[in-house]
CSV table of C-alpha atoms in Angstrom, one decimal:
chain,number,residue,atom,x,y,z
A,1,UNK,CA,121.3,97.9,92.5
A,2,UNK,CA,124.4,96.4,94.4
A,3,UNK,CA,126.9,99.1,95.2
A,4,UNK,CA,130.1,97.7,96.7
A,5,UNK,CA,133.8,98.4,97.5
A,6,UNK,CA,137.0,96.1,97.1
A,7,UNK,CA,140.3,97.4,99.8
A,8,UNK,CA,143.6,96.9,99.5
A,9,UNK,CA,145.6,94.1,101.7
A,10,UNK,CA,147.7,96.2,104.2
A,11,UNK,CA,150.4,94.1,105.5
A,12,UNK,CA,153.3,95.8,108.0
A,13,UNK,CA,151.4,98.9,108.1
A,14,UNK,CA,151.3,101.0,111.9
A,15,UNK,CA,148.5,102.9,112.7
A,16,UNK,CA,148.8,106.3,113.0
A,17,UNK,CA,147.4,106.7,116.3
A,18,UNK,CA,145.4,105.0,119.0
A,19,UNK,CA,141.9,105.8,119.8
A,20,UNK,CA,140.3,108.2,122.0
A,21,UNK,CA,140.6,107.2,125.5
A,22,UNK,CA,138.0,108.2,128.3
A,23,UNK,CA,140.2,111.4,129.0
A,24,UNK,CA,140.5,112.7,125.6
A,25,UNK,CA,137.0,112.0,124.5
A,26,UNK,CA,136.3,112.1,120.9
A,27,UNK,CA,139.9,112.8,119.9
A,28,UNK,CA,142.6,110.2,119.0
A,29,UNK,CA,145.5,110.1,121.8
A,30,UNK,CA,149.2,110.3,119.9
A,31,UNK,CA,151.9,108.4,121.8
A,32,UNK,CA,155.5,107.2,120.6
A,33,UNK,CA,155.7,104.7,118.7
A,34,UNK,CA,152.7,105.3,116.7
A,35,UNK,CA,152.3,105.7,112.9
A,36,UNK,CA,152.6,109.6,113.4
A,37,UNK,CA,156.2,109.4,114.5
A,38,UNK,CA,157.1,107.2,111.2
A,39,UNK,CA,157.5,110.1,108.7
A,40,UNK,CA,159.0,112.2,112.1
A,41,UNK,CA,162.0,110.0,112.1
A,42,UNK,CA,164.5,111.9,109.9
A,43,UNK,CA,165.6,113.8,112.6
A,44,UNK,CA,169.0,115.4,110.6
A,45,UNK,CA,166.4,116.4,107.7
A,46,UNK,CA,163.7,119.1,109.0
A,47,UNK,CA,162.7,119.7,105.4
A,48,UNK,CA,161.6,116.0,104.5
A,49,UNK,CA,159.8,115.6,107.6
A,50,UNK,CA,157.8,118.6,106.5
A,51,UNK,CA,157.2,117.2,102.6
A,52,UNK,CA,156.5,113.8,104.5
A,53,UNK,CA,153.8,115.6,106.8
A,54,UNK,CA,152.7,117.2,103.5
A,55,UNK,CA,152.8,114.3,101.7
A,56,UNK,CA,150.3,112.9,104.4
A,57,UNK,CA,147.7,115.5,104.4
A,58,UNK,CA,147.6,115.4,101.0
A,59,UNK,CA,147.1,111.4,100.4
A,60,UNK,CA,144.4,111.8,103.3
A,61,UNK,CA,142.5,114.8,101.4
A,62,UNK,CA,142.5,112.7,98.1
A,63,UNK,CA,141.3,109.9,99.9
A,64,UNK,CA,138.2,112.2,100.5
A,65,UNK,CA,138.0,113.4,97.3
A,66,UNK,CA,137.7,110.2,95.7
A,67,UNK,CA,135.0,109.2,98.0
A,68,UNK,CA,132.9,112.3,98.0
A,69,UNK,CA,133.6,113.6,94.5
A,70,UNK,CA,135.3,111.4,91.7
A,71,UNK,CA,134.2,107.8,92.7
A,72,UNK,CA,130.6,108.1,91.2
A,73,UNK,CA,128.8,110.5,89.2
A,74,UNK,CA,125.7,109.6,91.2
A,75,UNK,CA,127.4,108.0,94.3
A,76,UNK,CA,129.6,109.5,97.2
A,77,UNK,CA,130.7,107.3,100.3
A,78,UNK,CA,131.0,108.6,103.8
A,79,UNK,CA,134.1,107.0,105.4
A,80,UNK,CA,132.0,107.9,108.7
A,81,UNK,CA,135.4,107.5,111.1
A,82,UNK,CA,137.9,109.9,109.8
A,83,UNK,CA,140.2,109.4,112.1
A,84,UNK,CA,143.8,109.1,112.3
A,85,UNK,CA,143.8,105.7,114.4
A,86,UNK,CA,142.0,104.3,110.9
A,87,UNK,CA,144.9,106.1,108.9
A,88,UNK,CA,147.8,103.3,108.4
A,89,UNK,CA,151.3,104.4,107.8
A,90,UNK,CA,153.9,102.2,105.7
A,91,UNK,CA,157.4,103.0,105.1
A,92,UNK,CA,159.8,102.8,101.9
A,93,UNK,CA,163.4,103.4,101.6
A,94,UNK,CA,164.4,105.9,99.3
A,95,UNK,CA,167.3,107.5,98.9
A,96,UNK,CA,168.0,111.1,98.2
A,97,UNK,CA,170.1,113.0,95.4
A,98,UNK,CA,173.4,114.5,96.3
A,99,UNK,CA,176.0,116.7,94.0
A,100,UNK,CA,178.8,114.3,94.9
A,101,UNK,CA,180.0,111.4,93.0
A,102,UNK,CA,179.8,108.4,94.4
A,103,UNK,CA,182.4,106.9,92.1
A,104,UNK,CA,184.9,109.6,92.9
A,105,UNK,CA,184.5,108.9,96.7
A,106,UNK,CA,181.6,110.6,97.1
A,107,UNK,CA,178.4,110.5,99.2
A,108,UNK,CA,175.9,108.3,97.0
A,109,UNK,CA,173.1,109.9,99.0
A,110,UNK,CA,171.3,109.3,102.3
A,111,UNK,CA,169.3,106.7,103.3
A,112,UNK,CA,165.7,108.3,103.8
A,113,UNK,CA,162.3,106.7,104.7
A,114,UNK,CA,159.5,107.9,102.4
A,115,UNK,CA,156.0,107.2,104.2
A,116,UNK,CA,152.9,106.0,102.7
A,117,UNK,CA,148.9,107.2,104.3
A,118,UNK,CA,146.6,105.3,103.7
A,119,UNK,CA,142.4,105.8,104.9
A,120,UNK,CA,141.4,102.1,106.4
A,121,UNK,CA,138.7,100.7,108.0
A,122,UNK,CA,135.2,101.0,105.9
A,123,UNK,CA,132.9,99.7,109.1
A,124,UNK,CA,131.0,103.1,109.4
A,125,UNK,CA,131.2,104.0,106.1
A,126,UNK,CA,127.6,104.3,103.5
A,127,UNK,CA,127.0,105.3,99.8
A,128,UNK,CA,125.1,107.8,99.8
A,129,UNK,CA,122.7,109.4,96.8
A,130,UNK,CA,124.5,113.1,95.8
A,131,UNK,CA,121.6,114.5,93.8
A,132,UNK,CA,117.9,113.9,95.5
A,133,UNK,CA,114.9,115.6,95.0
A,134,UNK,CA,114.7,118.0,92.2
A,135,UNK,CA,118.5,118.0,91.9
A,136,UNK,CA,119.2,118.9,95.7
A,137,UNK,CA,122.7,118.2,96.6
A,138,UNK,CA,121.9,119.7,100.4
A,139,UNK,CA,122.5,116.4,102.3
A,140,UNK,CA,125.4,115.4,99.8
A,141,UNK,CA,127.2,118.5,101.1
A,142,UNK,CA,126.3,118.3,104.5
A,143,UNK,CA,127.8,114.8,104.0
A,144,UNK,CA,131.2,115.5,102.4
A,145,UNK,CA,131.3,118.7,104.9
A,146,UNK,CA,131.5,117.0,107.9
A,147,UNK,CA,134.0,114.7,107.0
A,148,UNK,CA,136.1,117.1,105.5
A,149,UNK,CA,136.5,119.2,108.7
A,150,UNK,CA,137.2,115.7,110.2
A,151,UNK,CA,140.1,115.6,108.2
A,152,UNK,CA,140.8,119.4,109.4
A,153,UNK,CA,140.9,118.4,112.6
A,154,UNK,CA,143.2,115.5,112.2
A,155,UNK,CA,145.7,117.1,109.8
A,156,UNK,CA,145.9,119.8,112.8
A,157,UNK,CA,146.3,117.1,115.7
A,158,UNK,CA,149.2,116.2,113.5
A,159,UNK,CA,151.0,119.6,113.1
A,160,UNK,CA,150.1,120.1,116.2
A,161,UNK,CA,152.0,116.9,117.1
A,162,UNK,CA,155.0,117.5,115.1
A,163,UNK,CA,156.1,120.9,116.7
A,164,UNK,CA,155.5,119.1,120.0
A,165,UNK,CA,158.2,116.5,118.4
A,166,UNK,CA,160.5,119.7,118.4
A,167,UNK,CA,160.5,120.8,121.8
A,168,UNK,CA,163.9,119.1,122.5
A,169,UNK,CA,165.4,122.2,120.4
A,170,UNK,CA,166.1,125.5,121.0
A,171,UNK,CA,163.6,128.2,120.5
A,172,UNK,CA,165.3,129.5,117.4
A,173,UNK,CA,165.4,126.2,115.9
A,174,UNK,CA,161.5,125.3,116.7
A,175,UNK,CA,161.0,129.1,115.5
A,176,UNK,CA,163.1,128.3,112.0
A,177,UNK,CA,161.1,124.8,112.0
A,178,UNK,CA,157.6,126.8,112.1
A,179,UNK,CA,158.7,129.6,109.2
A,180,UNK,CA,159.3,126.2,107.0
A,181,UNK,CA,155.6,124.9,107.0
A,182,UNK,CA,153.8,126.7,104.6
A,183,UNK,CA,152.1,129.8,105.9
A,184,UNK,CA,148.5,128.9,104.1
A,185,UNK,CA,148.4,125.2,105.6
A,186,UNK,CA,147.6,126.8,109.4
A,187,UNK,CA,144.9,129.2,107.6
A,188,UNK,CA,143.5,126.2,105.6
A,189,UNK,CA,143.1,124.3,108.8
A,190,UNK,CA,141.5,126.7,111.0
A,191,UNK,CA,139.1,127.9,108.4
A,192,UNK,CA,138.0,124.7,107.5
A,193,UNK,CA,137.4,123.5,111.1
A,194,UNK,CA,135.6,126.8,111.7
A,195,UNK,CA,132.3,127.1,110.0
A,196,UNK,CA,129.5,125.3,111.2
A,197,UNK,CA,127.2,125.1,108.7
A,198,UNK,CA,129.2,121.7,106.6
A,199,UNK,CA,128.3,123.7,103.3
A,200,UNK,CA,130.2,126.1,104.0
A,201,UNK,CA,133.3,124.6,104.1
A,202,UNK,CA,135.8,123.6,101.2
A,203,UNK,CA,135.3,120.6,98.8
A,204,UNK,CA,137.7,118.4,98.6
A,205,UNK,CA,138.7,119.0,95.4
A,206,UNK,CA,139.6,122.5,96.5
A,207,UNK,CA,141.5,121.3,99.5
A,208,UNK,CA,143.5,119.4,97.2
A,209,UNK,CA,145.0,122.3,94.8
A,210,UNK,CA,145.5,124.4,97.9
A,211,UNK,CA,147.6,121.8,99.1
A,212,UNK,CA,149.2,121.3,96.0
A,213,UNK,CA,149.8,124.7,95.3
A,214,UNK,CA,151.8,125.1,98.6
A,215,UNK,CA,154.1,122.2,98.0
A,216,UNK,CA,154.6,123.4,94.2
């Protein structure tokens, strides 16, 4: 049986970050100018940048979803480098809603930049069976468990980076910035980076309605 996969053309896409040099090891290094300061860049709209980082997260955790879960009944795929140097970041212009009237003089609506994750690079990645044996789905967990705490880790390198994007303000403002990220996402991360059996850690598909729940 042939299994294959068919990708997307990326044109004008920027990476999200580089990779892991020899002083940081097994962890991406975030610099300016990288993918991760693209949905950072509404500086005059705090909130945005939060739905943006969101937004991100999110796209990323489907991503895994569909690989490990929805894909194949029988087949998952482990992306294998779930990092955020193989996450690519594209940009739209949107523009937002305002209560004026542009006719009348009014503000039309500002100018925003709406960004767009997407999971690249398939060189590591393998299908892999998710029932063997006597319906044993052991290794198919283990599978979809390490990658999701990969994902953990990189959605917390990212918040991580964005409050480091705030320093320039006071500490009331970085303090009003924090109390504007949902409370759960921090809990989510930690406690899916945590365990370390891979089992025990979320699917997912429940990593997904969490998320979605907090930005309901």
């Amino acid at each position: 049986e042939v299994r294959s996969m068919v990708l997307e053309s990326v044109e004008g896409a920027t990476a999200l970050a580089h990779i892991p040099s020899l002083l940081t090891i097994s962890r991406d290094v975030y610099q300016e100018g990288d993918g991760v300061e693209l949905f950072m860049k509404n500086i005059d709209d705090i909130s945005f940048e939060i739905k943006e980082l969101m937004n991100m997260l999110l796209s990323l955790a489907k991503a895994g979803e569909y690989l490990h879960e929805t894909m194949s009944d029988r087949f998952g795929l482990m992306h294998g480098d779930f990092y955020a140097h193989n996450v690519l970041i594209g940009r739209t212009h949107i523009t937002t809603n305002t209560t004026t009237n542009a006719d009348n003089g009014g503000n039309a609506g500002q100018q925003l930049l709406r960004s767009r994750a997407l999971l690249s690079d398939f060189g590591s990645s393998f299908f892999y069976e998710k029932f063997g044996n006597h319906e044993d789905n052991t290794k198919a967990l283990c599978l979809a468990g390490m990658e999701v705490r990969a994902w953990a880790i990189l959605s917390l390198e990212n918040v991580n980076f964005f409050m480091k994007s705030k320093e320039r303000l006071n500490k009331h403002d970085q303090h009003t910035i924090l109390k504007q990220l949902p409370k759960e996402l921090l809990s989510l991360l930690t406690t899916t980076v945590a365990p370390k059996n891979p089992q025990s850690r979320p699917r997912f598909s429940d990593i997904v309605m969490q998320l979605e729940g907090m930005m309901a």
